[in-house]
mmCIF file of C-alpha atoms and ligand atoms in Angstrom:
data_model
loop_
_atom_site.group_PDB
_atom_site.id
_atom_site.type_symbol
_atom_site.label_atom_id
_atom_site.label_comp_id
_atom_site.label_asym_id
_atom_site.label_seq_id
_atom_site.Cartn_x
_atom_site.Cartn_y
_atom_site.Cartn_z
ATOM 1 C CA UNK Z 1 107.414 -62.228 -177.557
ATOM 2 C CA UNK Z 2 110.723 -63.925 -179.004
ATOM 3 C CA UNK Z 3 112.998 -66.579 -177.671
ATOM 4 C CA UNK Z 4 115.208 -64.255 -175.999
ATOM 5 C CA UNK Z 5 119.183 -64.557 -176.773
ATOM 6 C CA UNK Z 6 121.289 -65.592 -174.000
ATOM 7 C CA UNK Z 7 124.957 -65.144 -174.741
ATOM 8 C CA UNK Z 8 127.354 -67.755 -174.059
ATOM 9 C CA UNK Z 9 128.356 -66.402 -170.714
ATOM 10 C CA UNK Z 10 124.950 -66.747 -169.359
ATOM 11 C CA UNK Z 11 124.934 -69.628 -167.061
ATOM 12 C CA UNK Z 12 121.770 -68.794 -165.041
ATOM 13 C CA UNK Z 13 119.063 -71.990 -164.207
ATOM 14 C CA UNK Z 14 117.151 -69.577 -166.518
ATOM 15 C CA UNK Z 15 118.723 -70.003 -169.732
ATOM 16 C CA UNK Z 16 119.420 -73.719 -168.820
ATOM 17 C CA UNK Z 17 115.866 -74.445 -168.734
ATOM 18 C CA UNK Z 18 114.125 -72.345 -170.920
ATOM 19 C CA UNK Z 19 114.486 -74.197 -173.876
ATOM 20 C CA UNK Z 20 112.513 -73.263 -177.443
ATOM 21 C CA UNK Z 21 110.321 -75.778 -176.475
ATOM 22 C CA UNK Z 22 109.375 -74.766 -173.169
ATOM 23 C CA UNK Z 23 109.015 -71.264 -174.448
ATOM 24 C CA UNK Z 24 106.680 -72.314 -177.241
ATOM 25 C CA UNK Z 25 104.633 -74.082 -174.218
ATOM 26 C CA UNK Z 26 104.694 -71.136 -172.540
ATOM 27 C CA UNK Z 27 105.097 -67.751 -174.056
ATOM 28 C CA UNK Z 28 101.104 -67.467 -174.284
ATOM 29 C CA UNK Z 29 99.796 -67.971 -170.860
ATOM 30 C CA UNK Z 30 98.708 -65.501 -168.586
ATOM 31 C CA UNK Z 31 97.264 -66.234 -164.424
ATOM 32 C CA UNK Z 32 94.644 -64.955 -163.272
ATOM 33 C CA UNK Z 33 96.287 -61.818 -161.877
ATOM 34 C CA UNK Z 34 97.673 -61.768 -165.869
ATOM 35 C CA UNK Z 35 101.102 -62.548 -165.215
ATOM 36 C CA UNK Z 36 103.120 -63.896 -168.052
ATOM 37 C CA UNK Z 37 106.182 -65.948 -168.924
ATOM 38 C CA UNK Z 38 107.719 -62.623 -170.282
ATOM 39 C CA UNK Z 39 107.123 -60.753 -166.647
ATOM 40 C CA UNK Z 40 108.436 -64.258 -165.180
ATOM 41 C CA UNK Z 41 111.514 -64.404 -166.694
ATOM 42 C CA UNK Z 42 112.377 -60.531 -167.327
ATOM 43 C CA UNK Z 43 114.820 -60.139 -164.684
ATOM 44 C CA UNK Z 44 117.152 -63.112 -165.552
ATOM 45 C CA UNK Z 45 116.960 -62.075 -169.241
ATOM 46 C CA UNK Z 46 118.326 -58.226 -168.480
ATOM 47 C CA UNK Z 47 120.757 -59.671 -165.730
ATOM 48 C CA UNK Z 48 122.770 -62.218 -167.367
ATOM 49 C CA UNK Z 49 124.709 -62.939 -164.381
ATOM 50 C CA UNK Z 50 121.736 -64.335 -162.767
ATOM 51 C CA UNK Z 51 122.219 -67.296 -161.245
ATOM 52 C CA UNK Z 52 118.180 -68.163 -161.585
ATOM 53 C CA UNK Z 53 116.818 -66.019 -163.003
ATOM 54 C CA UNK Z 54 112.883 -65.990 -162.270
ATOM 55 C CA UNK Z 55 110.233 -65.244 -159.861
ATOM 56 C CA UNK Z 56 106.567 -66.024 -159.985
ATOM 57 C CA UNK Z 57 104.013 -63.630 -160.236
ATOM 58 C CA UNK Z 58 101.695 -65.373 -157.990
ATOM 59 C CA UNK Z 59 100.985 -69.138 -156.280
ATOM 60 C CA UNK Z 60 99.485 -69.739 -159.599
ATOM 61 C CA UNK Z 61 102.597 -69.036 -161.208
ATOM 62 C CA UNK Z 62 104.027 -72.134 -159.985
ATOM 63 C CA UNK Z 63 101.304 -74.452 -161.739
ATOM 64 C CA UNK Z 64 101.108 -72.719 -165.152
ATOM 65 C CA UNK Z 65 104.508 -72.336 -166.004
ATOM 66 C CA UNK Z 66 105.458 -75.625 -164.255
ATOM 67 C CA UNK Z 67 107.948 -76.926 -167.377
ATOM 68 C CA UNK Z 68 110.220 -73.752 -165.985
ATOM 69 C CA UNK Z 69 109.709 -73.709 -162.639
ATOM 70 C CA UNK Z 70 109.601 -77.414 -161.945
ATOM 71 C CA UNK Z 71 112.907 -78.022 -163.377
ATOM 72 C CA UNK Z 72 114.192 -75.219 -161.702
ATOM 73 C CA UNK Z 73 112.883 -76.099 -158.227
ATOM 74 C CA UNK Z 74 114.439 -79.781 -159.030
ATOM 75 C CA UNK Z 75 117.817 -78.363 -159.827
ATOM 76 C CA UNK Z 76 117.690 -75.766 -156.696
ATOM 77 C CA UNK Z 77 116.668 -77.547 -153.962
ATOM 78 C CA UNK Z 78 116.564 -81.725 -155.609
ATOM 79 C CA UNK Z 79 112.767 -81.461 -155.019
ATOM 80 C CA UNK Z 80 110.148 -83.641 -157.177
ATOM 81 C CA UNK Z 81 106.950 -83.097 -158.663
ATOM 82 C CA UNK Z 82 105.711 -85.577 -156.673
ATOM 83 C CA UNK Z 83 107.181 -84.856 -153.049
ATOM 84 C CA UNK Z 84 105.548 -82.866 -150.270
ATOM 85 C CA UNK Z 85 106.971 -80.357 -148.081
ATOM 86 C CA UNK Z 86 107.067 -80.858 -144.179
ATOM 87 C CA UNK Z 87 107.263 -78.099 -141.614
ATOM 88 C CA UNK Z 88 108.613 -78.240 -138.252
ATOM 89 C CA UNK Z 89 109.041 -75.032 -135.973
ATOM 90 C CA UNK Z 90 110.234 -76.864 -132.754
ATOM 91 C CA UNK Z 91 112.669 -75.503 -131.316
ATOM 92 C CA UNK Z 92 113.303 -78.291 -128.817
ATOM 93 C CA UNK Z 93 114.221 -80.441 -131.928
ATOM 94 C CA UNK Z 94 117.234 -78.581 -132.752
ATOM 95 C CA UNK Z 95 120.286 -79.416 -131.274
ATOM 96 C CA UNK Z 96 122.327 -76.144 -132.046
ATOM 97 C CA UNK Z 97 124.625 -75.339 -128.583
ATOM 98 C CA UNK Z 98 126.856 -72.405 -129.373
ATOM 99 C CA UNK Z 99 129.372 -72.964 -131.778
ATOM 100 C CA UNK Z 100 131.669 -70.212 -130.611
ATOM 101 C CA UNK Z 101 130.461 -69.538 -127.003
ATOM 102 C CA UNK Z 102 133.976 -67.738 -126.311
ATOM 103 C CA UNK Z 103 132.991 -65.192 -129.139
ATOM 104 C CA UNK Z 104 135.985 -65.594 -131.538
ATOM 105 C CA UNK Z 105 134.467 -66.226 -134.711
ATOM 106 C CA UNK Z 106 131.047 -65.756 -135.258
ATOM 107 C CA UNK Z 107 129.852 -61.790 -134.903
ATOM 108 C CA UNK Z 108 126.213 -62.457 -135.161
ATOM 109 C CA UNK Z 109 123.212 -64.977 -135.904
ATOM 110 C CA UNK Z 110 120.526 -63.921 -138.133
ATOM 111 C CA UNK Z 111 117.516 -66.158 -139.531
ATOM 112 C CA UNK Z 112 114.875 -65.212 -141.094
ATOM 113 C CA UNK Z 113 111.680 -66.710 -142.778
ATOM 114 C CA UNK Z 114 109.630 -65.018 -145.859
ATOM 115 C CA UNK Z 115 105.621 -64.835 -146.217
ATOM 116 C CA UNK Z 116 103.412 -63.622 -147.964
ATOM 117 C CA UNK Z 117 99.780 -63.203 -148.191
ATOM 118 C CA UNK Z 118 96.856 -65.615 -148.698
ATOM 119 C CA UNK Z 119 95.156 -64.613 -151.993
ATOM 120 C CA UNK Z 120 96.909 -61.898 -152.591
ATOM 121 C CA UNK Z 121 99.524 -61.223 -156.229
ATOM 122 C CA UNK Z 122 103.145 -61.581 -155.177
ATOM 123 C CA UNK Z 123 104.999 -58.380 -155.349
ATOM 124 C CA UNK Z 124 105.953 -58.620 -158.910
ATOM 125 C CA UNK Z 125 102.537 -58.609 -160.328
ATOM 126 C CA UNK Z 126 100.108 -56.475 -157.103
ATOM 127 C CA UNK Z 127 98.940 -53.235 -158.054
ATOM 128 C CA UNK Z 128 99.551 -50.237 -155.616
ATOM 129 C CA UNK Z 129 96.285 -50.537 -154.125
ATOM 130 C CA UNK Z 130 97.038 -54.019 -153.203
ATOM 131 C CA UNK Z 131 100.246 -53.323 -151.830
ATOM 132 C CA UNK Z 132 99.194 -50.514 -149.148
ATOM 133 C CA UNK Z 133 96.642 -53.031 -148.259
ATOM 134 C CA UNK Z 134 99.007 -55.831 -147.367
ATOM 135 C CA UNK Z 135 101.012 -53.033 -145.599
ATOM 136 C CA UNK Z 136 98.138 -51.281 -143.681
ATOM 137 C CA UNK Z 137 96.880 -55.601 -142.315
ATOM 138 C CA UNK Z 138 100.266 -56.560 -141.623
ATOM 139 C CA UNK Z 139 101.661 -52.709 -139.553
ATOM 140 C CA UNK Z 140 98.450 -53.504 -137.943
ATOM 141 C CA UNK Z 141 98.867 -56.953 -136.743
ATOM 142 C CA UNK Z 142 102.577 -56.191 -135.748
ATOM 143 C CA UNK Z 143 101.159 -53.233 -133.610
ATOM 144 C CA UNK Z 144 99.964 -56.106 -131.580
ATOM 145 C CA UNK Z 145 102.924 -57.877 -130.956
ATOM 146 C CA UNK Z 146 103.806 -57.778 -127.086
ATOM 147 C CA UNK Z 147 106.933 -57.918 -124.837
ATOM 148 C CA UNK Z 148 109.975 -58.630 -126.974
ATOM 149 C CA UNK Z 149 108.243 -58.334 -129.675
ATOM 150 C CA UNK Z 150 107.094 -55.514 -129.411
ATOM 151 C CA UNK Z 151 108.310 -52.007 -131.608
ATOM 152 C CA UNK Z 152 107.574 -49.427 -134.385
ATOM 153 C CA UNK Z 153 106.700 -49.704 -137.993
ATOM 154 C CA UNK Z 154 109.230 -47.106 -139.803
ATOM 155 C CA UNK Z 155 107.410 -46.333 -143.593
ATOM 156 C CA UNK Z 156 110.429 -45.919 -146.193
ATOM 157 C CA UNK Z 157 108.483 -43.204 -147.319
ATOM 158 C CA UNK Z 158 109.547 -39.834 -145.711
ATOM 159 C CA UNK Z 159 112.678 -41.628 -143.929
ATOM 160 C CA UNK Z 160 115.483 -39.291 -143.860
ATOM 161 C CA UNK Z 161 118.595 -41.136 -145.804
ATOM 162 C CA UNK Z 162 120.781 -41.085 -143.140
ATOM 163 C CA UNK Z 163 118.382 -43.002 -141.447
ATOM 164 C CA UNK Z 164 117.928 -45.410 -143.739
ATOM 165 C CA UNK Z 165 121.899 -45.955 -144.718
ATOM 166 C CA UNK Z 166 122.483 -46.176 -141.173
ATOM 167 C CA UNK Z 167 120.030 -49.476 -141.376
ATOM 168 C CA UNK Z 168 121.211 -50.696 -144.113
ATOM 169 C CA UNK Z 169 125.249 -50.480 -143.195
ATOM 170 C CA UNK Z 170 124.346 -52.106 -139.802
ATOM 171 C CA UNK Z 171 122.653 -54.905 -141.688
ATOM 172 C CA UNK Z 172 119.039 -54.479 -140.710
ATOM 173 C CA UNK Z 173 117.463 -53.166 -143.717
ATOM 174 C CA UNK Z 174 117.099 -54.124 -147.456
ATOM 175 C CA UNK Z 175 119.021 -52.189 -149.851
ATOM 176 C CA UNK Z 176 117.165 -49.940 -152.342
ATOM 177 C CA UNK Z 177 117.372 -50.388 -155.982
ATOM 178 C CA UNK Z 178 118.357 -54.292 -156.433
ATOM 179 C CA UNK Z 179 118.610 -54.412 -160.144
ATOM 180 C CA UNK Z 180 117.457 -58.394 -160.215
ATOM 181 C CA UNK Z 181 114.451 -56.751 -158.359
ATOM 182 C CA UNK Z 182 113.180 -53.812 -159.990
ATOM 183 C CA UNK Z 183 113.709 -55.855 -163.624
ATOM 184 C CA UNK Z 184 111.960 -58.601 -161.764
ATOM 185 C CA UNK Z 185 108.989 -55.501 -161.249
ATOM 186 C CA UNK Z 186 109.211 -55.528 -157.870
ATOM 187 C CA UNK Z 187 110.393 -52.042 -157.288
ATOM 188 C CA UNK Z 188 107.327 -50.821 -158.698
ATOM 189 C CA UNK Z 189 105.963 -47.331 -157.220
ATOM 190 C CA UNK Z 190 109.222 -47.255 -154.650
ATOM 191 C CA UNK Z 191 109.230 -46.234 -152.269
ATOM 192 C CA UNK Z 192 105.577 -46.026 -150.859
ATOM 193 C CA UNK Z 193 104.092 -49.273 -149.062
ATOM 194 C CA UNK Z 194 107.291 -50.283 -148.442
ATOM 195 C CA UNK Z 195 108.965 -50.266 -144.224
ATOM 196 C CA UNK Z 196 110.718 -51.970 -141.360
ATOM 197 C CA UNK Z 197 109.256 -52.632 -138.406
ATOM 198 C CA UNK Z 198 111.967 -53.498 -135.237
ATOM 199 C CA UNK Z 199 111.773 -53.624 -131.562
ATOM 200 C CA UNK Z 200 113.931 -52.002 -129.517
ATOM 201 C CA UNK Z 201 116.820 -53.800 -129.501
ATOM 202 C CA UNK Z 202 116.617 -54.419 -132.918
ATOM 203 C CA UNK Z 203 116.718 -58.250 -132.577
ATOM 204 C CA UNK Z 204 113.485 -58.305 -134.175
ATOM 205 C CA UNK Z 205 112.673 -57.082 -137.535
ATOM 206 C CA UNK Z 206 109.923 -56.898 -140.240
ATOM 207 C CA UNK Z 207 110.845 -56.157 -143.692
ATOM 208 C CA UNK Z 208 107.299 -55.390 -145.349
ATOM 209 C CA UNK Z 209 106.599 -55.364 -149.300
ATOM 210 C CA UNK Z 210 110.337 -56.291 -150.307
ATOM 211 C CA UNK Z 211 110.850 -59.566 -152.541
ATOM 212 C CA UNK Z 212 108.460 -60.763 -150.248
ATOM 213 C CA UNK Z 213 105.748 -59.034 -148.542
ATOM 214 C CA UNK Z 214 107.194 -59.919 -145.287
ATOM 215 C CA UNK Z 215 110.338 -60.806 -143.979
ATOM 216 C CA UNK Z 216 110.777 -61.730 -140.696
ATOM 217 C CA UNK Z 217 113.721 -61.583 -139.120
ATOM 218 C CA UNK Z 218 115.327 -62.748 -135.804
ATOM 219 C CA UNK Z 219 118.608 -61.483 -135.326
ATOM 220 C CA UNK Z 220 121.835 -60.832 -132.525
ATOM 221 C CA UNK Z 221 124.829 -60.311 -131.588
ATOM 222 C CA UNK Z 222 127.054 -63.786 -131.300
ATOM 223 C CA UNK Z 223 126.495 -67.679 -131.928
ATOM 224 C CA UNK Z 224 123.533 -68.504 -129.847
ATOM 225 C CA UNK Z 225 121.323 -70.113 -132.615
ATOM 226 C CA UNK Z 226 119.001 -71.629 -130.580
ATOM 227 C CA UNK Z 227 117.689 -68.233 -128.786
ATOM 228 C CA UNK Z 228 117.484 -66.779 -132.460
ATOM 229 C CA UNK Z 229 115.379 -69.621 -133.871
ATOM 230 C CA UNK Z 230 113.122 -69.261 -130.857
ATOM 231 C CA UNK Z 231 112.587 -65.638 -130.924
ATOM 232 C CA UNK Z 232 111.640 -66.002 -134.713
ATOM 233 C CA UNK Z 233 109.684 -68.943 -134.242
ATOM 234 C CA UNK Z 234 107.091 -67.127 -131.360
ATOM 235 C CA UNK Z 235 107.279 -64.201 -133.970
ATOM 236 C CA UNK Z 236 105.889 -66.696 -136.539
ATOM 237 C CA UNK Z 237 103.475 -67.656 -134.445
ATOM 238 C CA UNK Z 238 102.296 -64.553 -132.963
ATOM 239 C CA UNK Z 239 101.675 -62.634 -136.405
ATOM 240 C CA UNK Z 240 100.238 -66.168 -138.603
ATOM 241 C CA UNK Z 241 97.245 -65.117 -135.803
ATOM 242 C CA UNK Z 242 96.520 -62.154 -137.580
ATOM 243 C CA UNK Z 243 97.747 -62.574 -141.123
ATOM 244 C CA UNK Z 244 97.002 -65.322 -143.527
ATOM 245 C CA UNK Z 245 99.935 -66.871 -144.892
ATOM 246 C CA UNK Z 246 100.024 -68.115 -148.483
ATOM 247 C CA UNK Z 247 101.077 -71.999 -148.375
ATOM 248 C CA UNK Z 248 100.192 -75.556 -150.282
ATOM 249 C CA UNK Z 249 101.446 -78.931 -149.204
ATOM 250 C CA UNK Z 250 103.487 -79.248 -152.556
ATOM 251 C CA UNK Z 251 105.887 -76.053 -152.252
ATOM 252 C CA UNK Z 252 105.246 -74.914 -148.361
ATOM 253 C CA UNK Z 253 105.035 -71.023 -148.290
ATOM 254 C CA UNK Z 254 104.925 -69.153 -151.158
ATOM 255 C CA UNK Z 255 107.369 -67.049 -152.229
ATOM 256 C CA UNK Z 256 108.694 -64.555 -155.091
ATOM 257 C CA UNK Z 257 111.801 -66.628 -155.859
ATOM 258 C CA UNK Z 258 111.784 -70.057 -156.408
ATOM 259 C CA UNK Z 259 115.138 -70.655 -154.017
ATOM 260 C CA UNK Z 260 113.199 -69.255 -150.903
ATOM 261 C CA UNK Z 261 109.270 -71.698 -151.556
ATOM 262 C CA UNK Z 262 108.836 -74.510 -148.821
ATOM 263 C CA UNK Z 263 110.728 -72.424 -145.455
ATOM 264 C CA UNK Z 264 111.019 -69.609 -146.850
ATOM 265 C CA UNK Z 265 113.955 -69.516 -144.133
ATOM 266 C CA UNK Z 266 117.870 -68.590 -144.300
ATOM 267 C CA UNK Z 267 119.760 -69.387 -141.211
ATOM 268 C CA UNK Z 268 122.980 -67.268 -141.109
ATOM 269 C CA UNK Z 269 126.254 -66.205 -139.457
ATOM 270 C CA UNK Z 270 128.523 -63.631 -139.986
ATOM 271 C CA UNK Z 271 131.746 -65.287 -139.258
ATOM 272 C CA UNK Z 272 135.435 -64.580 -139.822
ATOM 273 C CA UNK Z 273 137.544 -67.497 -141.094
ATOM 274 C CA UNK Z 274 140.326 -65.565 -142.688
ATOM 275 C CA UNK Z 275 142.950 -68.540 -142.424
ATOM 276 C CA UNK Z 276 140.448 -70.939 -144.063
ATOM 277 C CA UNK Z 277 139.169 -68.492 -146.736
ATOM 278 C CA UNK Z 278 142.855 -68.187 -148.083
ATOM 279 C CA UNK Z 279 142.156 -71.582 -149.307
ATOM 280 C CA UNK Z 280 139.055 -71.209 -151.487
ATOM 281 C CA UNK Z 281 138.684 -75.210 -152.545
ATOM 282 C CA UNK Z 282 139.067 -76.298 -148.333
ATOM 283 C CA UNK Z 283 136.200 -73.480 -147.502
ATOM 284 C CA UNK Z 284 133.788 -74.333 -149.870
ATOM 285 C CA UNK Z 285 134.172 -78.301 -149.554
ATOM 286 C CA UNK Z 286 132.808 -78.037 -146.047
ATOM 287 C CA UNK Z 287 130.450 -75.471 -147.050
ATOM 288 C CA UNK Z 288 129.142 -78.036 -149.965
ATOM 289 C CA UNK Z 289 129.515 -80.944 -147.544
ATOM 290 C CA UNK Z 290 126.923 -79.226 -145.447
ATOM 291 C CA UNK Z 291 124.831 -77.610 -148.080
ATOM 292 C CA UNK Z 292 125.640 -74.086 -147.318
ATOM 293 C CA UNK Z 293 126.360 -71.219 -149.641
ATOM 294 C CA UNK Z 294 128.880 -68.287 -149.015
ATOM 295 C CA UNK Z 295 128.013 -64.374 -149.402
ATOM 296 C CA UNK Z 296 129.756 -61.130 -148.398
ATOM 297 C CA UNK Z 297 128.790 -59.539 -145.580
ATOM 298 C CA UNK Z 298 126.501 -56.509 -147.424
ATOM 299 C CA UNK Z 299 123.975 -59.705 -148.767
ATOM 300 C CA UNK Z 300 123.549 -61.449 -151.763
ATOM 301 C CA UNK Z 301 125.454 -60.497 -154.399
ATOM 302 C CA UNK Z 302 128.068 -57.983 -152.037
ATOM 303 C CA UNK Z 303 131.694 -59.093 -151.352
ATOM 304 C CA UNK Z 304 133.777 -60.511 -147.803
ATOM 305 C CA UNK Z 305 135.540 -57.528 -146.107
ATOM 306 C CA UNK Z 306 137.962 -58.690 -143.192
ATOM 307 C CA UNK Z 307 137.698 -62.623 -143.699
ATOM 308 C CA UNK Z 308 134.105 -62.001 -142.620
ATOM 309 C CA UNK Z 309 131.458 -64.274 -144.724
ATOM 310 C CA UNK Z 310 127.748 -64.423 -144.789
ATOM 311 C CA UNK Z 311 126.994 -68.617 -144.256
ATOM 312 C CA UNK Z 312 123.794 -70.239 -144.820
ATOM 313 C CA UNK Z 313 121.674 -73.205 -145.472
ATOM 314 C CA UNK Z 314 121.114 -73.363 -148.834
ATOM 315 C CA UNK Z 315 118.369 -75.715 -149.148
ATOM 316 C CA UNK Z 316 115.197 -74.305 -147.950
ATOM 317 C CA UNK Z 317 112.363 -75.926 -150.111
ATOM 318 C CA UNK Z 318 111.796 -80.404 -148.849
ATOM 319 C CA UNK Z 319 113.039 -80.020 -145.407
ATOM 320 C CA UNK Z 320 111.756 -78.522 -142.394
ATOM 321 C CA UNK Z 321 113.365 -75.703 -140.253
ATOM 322 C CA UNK Z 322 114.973 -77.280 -138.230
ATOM 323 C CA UNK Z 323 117.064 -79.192 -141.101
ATOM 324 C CA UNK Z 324 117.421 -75.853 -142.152
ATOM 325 C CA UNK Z 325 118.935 -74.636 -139.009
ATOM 326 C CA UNK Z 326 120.606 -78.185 -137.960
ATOM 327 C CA UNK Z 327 122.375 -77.430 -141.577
ATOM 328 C CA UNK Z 328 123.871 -74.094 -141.089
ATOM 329 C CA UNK Z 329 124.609 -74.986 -136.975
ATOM 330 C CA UNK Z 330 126.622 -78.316 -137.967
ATOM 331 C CA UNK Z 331 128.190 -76.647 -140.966
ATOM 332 C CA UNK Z 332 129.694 -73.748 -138.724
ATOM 333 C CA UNK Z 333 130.927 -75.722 -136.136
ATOM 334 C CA UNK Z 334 133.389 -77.721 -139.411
ATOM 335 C CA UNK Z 335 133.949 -74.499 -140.070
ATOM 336 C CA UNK Z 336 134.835 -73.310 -136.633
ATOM 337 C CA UNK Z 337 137.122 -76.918 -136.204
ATOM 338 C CA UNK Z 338 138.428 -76.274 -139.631
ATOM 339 C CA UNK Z 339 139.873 -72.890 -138.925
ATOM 340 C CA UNK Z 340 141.182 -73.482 -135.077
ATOM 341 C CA UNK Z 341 143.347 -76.400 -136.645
ATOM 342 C CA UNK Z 342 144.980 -73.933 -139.261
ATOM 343 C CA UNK Z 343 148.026 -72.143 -137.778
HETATM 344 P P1 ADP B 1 118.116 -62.235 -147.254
HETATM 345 O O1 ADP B 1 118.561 -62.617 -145.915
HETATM 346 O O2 ADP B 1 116.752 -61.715 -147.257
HETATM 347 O O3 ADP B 1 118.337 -63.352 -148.214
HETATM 348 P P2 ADP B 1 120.460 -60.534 -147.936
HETATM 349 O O4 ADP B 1 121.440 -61.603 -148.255
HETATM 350 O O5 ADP B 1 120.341 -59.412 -148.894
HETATM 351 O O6 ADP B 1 118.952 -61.018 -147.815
HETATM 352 O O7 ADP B 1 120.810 -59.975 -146.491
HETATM 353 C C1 ADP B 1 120.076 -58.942 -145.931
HETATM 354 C C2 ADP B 1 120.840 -58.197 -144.865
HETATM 355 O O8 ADP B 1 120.999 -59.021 -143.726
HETATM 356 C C3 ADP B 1 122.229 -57.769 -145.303
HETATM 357 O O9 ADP B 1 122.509 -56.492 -144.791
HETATM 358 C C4 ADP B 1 123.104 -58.782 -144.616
HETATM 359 O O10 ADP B 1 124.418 -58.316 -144.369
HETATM 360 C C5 ADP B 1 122.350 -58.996 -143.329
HETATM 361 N N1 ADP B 1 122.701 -60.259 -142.673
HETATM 362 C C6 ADP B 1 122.550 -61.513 -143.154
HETATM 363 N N2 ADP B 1 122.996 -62.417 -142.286
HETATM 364 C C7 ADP B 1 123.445 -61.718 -141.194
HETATM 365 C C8 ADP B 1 124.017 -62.083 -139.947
HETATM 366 N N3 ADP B 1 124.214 -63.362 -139.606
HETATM 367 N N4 ADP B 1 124.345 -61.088 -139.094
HETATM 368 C C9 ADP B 1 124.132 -59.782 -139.407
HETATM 369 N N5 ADP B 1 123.593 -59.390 -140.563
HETATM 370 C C10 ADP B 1 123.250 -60.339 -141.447
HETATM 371 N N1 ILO B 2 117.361 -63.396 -159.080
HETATM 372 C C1 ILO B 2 118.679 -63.438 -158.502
HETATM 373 C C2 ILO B 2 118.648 -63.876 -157.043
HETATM 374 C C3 ILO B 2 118.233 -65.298 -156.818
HETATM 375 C C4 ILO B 2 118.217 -65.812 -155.405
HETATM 376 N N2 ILO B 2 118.176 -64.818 -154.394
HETATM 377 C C5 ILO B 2 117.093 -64.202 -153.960
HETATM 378 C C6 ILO B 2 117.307 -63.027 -153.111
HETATM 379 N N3 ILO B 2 115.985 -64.558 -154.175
HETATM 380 C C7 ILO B 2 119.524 -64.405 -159.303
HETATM 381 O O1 ILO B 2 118.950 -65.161 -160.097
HETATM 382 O O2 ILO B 2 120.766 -64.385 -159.136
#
């Protein structure tokens, strides 16, 4: 493999850090599960609006092509070599009352943690096989899930496609055919081994074999974070019974992209700020002030439509979840203040 060429445009963490000399380091190592540098860094190479870049093939991943993803994880989340990542799942340590209980600006709460499993390829490097087997363990543990908690596995395979717009307009599904993901491999074999699994109500939800092989997801209507962190939390809980998360001390829980290792958590609202958002360099001073980063309303990557933003911690890696949440809770209440005083 060559150095690849990055144009100038490229500003991803990707091209930033891969230097010649990293790449020399590099470009001949292979895990165990024989992922390489090449797979590693495929997707920020073909998408040169990346704004990483790479994802790891496997916990492994992490160690061997450390010179990349060290720097990386430095720059992302101002994380050290050296430092250890802390948990905490409490939610009687978070001091989140509702930042809009009169409804005006936030629509909905939604947080959600990746996992995936213990000894096990991530989804860029597993082979089919693997992948039906991390689906069959984890439907089955869900299927055990009780009160609340309690709902259906829905297989993307032989879902009709109204079915499955339907859950993805409404927000509770992933959409199909990412193009940082399939470059990144994970789209492989698409659709089979791939569902959502959702109680009821459909504050609940299970994303299984996405970017990660599980997302879980607590999610509803309005600005009550603390009920949402809660419900997510006993989720955790519950299915960590049955299926063995992948974790170290170093990076916390193991995931695909190096902006979701240590919590593996986002923390979000859908809120409408239209008066602040008219003034770009206001909005995103609070949001940096608070460490949060602004999407549209469709996800990562998707635009605002109605003054209505996606807001979440952006740190998630050398903090627990409750900073996590405290972050996104205290920055949407400056937000909240920020837009009632604009007339
Ligand atoms: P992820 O949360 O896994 O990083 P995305 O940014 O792609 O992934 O978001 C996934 C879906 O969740 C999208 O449909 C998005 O609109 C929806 N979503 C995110 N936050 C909220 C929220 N607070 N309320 C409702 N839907 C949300
Ligand atoms: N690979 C993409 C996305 C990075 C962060 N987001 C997620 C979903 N992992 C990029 O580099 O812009």
């Amino acid at each position: 493999m060559q150095y690849p060429i990055f144009p100038k445009e490229c500003s991803s963490m990707l091209c930033k850090y891969l230097t010649p000399e990293v790449f020399d380091r590099l470009k001949d190592l292979k895990t165990a599960n024989g992922f390489t540098l090449e797979q590693a860094i495929n997707s920020g190479v073909q998408n040169i609006d990346s704004g990483i870049g790479v994802y790891a093939g496997d916990e492994e991943s992490y160690e061997l092509f450390a010179p990349l993803f060290d720097t990386i994880i430095e720059a992302y989340h101002g994380f050290g070599k050296e430092d250890k990542h802390q948990s905490n799942l409490n939610p009687n340590d978070l001091n989140a009352p509702n930042p809009d209980p009169e409804g005006n600006y936030i629509v909905s709460t939604r947080i959600r943690v990746g996992r995936n499993v213990d000894n096990m390829p991530l989804g860029t490097a597993i082979s089919k096989e693997q992948r039906d087997q991390v689906e069959s363990s984890v439907v089955e543990g869900l299927s055990r899930l009780k009160g609340e908690l309690s709902g259906r596995y829905y297989p993307l395979l032989g879902m009709d496609k109204e079915a499955q717009d339907a859950l993805i307009k409404d927000h509770f599904l992933f959409k199909e055919g990412d193009r940082f993901l399939d470059t990144a491999g994970l789209n492989r074999d698409w659709p089979a081994g791939r569902g959502i699994y959702h109680n009821n109500d459909k504050t609940f939800l299970v994303w299984v074999n996405e970017e990660d092989q599980l997302r879980i997801i607590s999610m509803q209507k309005g600005g009550d974070i603390k009920e949402v962190f809660t419900r997510l939390v006993n989720a955790i809980k519950r299915i960590e019974t049955r299926v063995p998360f992948s974790y170290n001390d170093h990076l916390g829980y193991i995931t695909s992209c190096p902006t979701n290792l240590g919590t593996a958590m986002r923390a979000s609202v859908h809120i409408a700020v239209p008066k602040l958002a008219k003034d770009m360099e206001s909005f995103k001073a609070i949001t940096d002030k608070y460490h949060l980063q602004i999407r549209g309303i469709h996800g990562e990557h998707s635009e605002s439509e109605g003054g209505i933003y996606d807001i979440s911690n952006r740190r998630r890696l050398g903090i627990t979840e409750v900073e996590a949440v405290q972050d996104m809770a205290d920055g949407v209440t400056a937000l909240i203040a920020a837009e009632k005083a604009l007339v």
